[in-house]
CSV table of C-alpha atoms and ligand atoms in Angstrom, one decimal:
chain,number,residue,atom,x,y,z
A,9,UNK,CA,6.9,9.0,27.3
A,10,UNK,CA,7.4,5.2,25.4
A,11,UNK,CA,10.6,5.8,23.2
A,12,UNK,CA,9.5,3.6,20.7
A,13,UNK,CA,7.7,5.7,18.2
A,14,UNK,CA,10.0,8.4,19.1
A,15,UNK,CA,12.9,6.4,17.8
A,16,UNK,CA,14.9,7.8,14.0
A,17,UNK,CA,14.8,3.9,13.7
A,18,UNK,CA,12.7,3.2,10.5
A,19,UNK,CA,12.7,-0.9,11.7
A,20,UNK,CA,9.2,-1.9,10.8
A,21,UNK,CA,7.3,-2.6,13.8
A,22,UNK,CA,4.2,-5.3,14.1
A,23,UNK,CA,1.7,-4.1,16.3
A,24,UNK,CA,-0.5,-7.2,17.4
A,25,UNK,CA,-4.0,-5.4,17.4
A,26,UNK,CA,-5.6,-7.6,20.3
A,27,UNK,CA,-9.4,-6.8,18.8
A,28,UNK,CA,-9.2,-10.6,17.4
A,29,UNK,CA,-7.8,-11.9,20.7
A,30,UNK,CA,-10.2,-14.4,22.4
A,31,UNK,CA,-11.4,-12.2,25.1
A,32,UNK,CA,-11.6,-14.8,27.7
A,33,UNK,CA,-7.9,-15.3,28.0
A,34,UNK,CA,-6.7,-11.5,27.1
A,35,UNK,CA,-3.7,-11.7,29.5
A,36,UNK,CA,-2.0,-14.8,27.7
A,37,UNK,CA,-3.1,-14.1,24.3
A,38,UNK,CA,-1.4,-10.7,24.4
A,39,UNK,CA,1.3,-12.2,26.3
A,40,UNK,CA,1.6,-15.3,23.3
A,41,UNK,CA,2.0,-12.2,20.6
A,42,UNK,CA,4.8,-10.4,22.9
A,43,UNK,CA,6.8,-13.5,23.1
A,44,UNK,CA,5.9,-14.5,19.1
A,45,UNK,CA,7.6,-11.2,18.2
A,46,UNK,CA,5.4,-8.8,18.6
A,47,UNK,CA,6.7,-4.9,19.0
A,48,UNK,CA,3.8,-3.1,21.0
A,49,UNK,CA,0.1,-4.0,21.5
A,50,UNK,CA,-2.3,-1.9,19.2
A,51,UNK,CA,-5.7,-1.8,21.3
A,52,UNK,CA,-9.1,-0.7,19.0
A,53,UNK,CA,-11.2,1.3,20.8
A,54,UNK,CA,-14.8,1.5,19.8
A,55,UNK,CA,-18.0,3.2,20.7
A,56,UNK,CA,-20.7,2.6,18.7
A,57,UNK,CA,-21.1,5.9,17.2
A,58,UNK,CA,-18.3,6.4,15.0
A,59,UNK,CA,-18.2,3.0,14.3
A,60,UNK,CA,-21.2,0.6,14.1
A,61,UNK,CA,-19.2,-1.7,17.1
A,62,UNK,CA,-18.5,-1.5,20.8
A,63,UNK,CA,-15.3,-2.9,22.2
A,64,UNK,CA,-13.1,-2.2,24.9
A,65,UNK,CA,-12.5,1.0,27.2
A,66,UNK,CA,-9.6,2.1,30.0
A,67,UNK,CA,-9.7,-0.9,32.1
A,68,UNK,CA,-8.7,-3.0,29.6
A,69,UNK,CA,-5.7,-0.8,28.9
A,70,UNK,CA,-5.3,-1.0,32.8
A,71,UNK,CA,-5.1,-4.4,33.2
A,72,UNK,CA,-2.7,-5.1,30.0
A,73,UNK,CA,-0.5,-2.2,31.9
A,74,UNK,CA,-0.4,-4.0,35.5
A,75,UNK,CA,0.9,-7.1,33.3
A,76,UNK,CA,3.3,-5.7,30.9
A,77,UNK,CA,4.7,-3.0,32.6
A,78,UNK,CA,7.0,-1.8,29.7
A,79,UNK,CA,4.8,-2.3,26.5
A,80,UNK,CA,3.7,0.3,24.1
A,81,UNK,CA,0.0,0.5,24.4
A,82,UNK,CA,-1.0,1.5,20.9
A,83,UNK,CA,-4.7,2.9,21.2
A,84,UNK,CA,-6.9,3.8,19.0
A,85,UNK,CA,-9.4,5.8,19.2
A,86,UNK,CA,-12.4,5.2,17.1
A,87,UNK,CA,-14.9,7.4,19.1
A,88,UNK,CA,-17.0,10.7,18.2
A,89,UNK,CA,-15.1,12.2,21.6
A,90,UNK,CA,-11.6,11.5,21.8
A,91,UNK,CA,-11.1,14.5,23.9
A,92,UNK,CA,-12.7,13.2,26.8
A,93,UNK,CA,-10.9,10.2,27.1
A,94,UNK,CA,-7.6,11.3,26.7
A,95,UNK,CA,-7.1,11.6,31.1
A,96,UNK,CA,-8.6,8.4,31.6
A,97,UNK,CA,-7.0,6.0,29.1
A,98,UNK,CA,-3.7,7.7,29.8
A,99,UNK,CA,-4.3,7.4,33.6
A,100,UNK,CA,-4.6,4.3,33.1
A,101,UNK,CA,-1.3,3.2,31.3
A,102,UNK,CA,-1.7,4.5,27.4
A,103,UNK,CA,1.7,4.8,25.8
A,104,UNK,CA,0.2,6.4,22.6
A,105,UNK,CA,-3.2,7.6,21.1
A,106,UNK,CA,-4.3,7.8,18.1
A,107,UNK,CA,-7.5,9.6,17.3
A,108,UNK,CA,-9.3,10.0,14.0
A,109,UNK,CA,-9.3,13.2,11.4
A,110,UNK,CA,-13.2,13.0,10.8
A,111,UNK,CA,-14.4,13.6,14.1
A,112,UNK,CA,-12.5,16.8,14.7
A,113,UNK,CA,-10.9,20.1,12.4
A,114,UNK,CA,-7.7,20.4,12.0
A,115,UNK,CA,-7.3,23.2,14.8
A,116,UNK,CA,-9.4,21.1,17.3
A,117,UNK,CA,-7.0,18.1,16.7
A,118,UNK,CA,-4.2,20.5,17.4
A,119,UNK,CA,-5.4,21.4,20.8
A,120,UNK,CA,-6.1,17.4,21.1
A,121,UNK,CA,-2.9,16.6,20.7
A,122,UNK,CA,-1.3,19.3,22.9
A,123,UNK,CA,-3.8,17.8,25.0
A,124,UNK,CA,-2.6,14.2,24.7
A,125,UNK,CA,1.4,15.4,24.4
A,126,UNK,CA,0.4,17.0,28.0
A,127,UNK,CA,-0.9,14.2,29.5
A,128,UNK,CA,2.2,12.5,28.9
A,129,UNK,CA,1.2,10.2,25.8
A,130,UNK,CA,2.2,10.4,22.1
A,131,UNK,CA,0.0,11.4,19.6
A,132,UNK,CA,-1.5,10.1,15.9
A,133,UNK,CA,-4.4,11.0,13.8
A,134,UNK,CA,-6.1,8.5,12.1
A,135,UNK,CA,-7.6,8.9,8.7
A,136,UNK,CA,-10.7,6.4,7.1
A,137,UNK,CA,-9.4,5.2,3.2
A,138,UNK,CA,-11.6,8.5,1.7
A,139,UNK,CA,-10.0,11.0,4.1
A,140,UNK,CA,-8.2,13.8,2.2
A,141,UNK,CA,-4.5,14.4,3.4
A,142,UNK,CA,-4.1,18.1,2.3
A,143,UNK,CA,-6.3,19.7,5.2
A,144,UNK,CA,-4.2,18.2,8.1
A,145,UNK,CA,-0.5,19.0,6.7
A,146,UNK,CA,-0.3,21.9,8.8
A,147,UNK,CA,-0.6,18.9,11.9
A,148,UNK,CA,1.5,16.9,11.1
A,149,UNK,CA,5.0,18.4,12.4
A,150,UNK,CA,3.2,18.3,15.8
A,151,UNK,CA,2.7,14.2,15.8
A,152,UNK,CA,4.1,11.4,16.6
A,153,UNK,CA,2.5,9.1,14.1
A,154,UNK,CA,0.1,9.0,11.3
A,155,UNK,CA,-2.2,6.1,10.6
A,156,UNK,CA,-3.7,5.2,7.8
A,157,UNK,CA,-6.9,3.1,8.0
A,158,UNK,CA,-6.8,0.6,4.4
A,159,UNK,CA,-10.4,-0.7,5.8
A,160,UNK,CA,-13.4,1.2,6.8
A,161,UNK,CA,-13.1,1.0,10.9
A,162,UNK,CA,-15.4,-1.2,12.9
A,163,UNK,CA,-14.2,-4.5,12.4
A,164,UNK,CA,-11.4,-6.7,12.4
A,165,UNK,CA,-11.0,-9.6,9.3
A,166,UNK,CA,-12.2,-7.5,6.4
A,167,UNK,CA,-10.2,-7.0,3.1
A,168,UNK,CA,-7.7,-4.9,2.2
A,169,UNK,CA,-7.5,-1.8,0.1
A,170,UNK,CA,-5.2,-1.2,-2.0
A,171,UNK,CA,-6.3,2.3,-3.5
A,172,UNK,CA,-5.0,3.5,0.0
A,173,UNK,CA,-1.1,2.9,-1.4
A,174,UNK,CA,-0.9,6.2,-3.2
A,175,UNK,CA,-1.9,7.9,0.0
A,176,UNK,CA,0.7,6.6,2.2
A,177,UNK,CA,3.2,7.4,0.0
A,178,UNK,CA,1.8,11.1,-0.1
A,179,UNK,CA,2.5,11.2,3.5
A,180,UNK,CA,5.9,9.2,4.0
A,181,UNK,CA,6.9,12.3,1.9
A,182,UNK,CA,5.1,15.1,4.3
A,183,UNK,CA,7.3,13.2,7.4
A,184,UNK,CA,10.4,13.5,9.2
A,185,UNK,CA,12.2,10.8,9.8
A,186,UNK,CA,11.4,10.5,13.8
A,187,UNK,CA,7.9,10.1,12.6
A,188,UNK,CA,5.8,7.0,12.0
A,189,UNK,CA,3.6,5.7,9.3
A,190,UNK,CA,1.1,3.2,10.8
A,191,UNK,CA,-1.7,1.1,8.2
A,192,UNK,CA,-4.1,-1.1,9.9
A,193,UNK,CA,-6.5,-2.8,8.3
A,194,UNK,CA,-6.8,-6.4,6.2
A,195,UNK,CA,-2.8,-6.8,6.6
A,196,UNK,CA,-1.4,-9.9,5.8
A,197,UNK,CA,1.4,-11.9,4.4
A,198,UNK,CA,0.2,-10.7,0.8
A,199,UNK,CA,0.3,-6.6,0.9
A,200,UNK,CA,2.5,-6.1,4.1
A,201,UNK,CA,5.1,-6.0,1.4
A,202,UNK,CA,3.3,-3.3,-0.5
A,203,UNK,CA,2.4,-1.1,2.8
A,204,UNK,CA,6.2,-1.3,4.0
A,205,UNK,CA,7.2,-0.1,0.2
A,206,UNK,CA,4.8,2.6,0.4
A,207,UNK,CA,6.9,3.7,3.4
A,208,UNK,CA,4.8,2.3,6.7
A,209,UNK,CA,6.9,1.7,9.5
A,210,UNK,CA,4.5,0.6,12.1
A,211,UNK,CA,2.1,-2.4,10.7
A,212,UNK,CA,-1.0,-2.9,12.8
A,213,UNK,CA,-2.6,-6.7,12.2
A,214,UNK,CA,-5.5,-8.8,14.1
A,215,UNK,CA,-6.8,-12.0,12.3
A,216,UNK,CA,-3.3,-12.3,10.3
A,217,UNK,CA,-1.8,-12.6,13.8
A,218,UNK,CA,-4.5,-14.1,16.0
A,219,UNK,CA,-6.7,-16.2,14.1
A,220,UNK,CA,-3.9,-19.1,13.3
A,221,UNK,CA,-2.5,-21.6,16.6
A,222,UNK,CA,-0.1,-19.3,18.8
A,223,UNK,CA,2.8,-21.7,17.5
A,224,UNK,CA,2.0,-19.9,14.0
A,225,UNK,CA,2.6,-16.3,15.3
A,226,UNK,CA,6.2,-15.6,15.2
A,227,UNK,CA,6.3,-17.0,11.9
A,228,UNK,CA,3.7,-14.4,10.5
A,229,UNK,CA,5.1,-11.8,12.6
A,230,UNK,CA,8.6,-12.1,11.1
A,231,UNK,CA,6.4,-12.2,7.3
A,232,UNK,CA,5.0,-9.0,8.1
A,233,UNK,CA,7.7,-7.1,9.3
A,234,UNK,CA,9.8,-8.2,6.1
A,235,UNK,CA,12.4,-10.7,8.1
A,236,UNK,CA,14.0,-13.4,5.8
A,237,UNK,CA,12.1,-16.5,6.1
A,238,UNK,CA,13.9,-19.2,9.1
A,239,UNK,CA,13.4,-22.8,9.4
A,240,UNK,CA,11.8,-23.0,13.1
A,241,UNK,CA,12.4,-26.6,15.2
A,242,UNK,CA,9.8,-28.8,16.6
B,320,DX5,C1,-10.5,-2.0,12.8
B,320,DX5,C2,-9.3,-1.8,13.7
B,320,DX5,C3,-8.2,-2.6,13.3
B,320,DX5,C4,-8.5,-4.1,13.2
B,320,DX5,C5,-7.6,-4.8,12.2
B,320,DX5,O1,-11.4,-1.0,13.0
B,320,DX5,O2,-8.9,-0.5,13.8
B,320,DX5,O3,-7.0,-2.4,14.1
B,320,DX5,O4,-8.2,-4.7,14.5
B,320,DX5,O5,-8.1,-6.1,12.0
B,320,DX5,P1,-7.6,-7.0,10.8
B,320,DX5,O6,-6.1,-7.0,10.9
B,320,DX5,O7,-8.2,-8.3,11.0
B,320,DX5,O8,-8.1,-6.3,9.6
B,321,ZN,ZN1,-6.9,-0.2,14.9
């Protein structure tokens, strides 16, 4: 099991979601975030049912394993069945999976996450910015992570929500230190101040990381996770 989200270590982490990666060169665009800064690779996994978008399955978390053999592979999992891909996206390298609250109970996502704890990965539920946080306290002692979407899922580049601040507050509270806080959605240089405040420790980002030149990235990876500005040569 990947120590990293298992660590007492509340060091914000950037997690490079590769969803606005150009495709056609996923191997040196991930491998352009890893060397910018980058703590893990967040991988959005869509399909088309639970969110209006389709993206990327198993073999892509395959092939990102056979080139970074060490990496936390973040995935989420923004599908109606997370229970039947938990073998094959752990088979084929998964570090970590998140799944979301609305597509199970809260007993169901216990058995899902013995299921995923089991298959040798670590575990996060996901919650969309009107999900209630009361029904899934009794969960929580059993994972590894919470996330908390501040977008509605489908779709990198889309604004920020604020109103999801009192929420992750709510939650830092409800979790022990081992555990991590995760937002993803619209972060950028002007709220990832606000989210780690609000007590996230793992700060998942797309077009605030990829859309801007490669030489660009360490720069805004340092913003996010809070590191003093430094004047970079060349
Ligand atoms: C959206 C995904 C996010 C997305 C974030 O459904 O879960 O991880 O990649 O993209 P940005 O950072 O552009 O909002
Ligand atoms: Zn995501």
């Amino acid at each position: 099991m990947h120590a990293l989200f298992r660590s007492p270590s509340r060091l914000p982490l950037v997690a490079p979601s590769i969803l606005a990666a150009d495709f056609m060169r996923m191997g040196d665009e991930a491998a352009s975030v890893l060397d910018a800064g980058g703590d893990l690779l967040h991988v959005d996994v869509m399909d088309g049912h639970f969110v209006p978008n389709l993206t990327m399955g198993p073999d892509m978390v395959r092939c990102l394993r056979r080139r970074f053999p060490d990496v936390l592979l973040d995935v989420h999992l923004m599908i109606e069945k997370p229970g039947e891909f938990v073998r094959p996206f752990v088979d084929a390298g998964a570090s970590h999976l998140t799944f979301h609250a609305e597509v199970v109970t809260p007993d169901a996502g216990r058995r899902l996450v013995d299921q995923i704890h089991a298959a040798g990965a670590t575990a996060g539920l996901a919650m969309n910015p009107p999900t209630q946080v009361e029904p899934w306290l009794d969960l929580f002692p059993d994972l590894d992570l919470v996330l908390v979407m501040s977008i509605f899922p489908g779709f990198a580049g889309q604004r920020f929500m604020p109103e999801v601040l009192p929420k992750v507050r709510r939650i830092r509270e409800a979790l022990r230190a081992d555990q991590r806080l995760e937002m993803d959605g619209g972060i950028g240089p002007d709220n990832a101040a606000a989210c780690r405040e609000a007590g996230c420790d793992v700060l998942a980002a797309a077009s605030s990381i990829f859309c801007r030149p490669a030489e660009q990235r360490a720069g805004m990876i340092r913003t996010l996770r809070g590191e003093p500005e430094r004047e970079t040569k060349g």
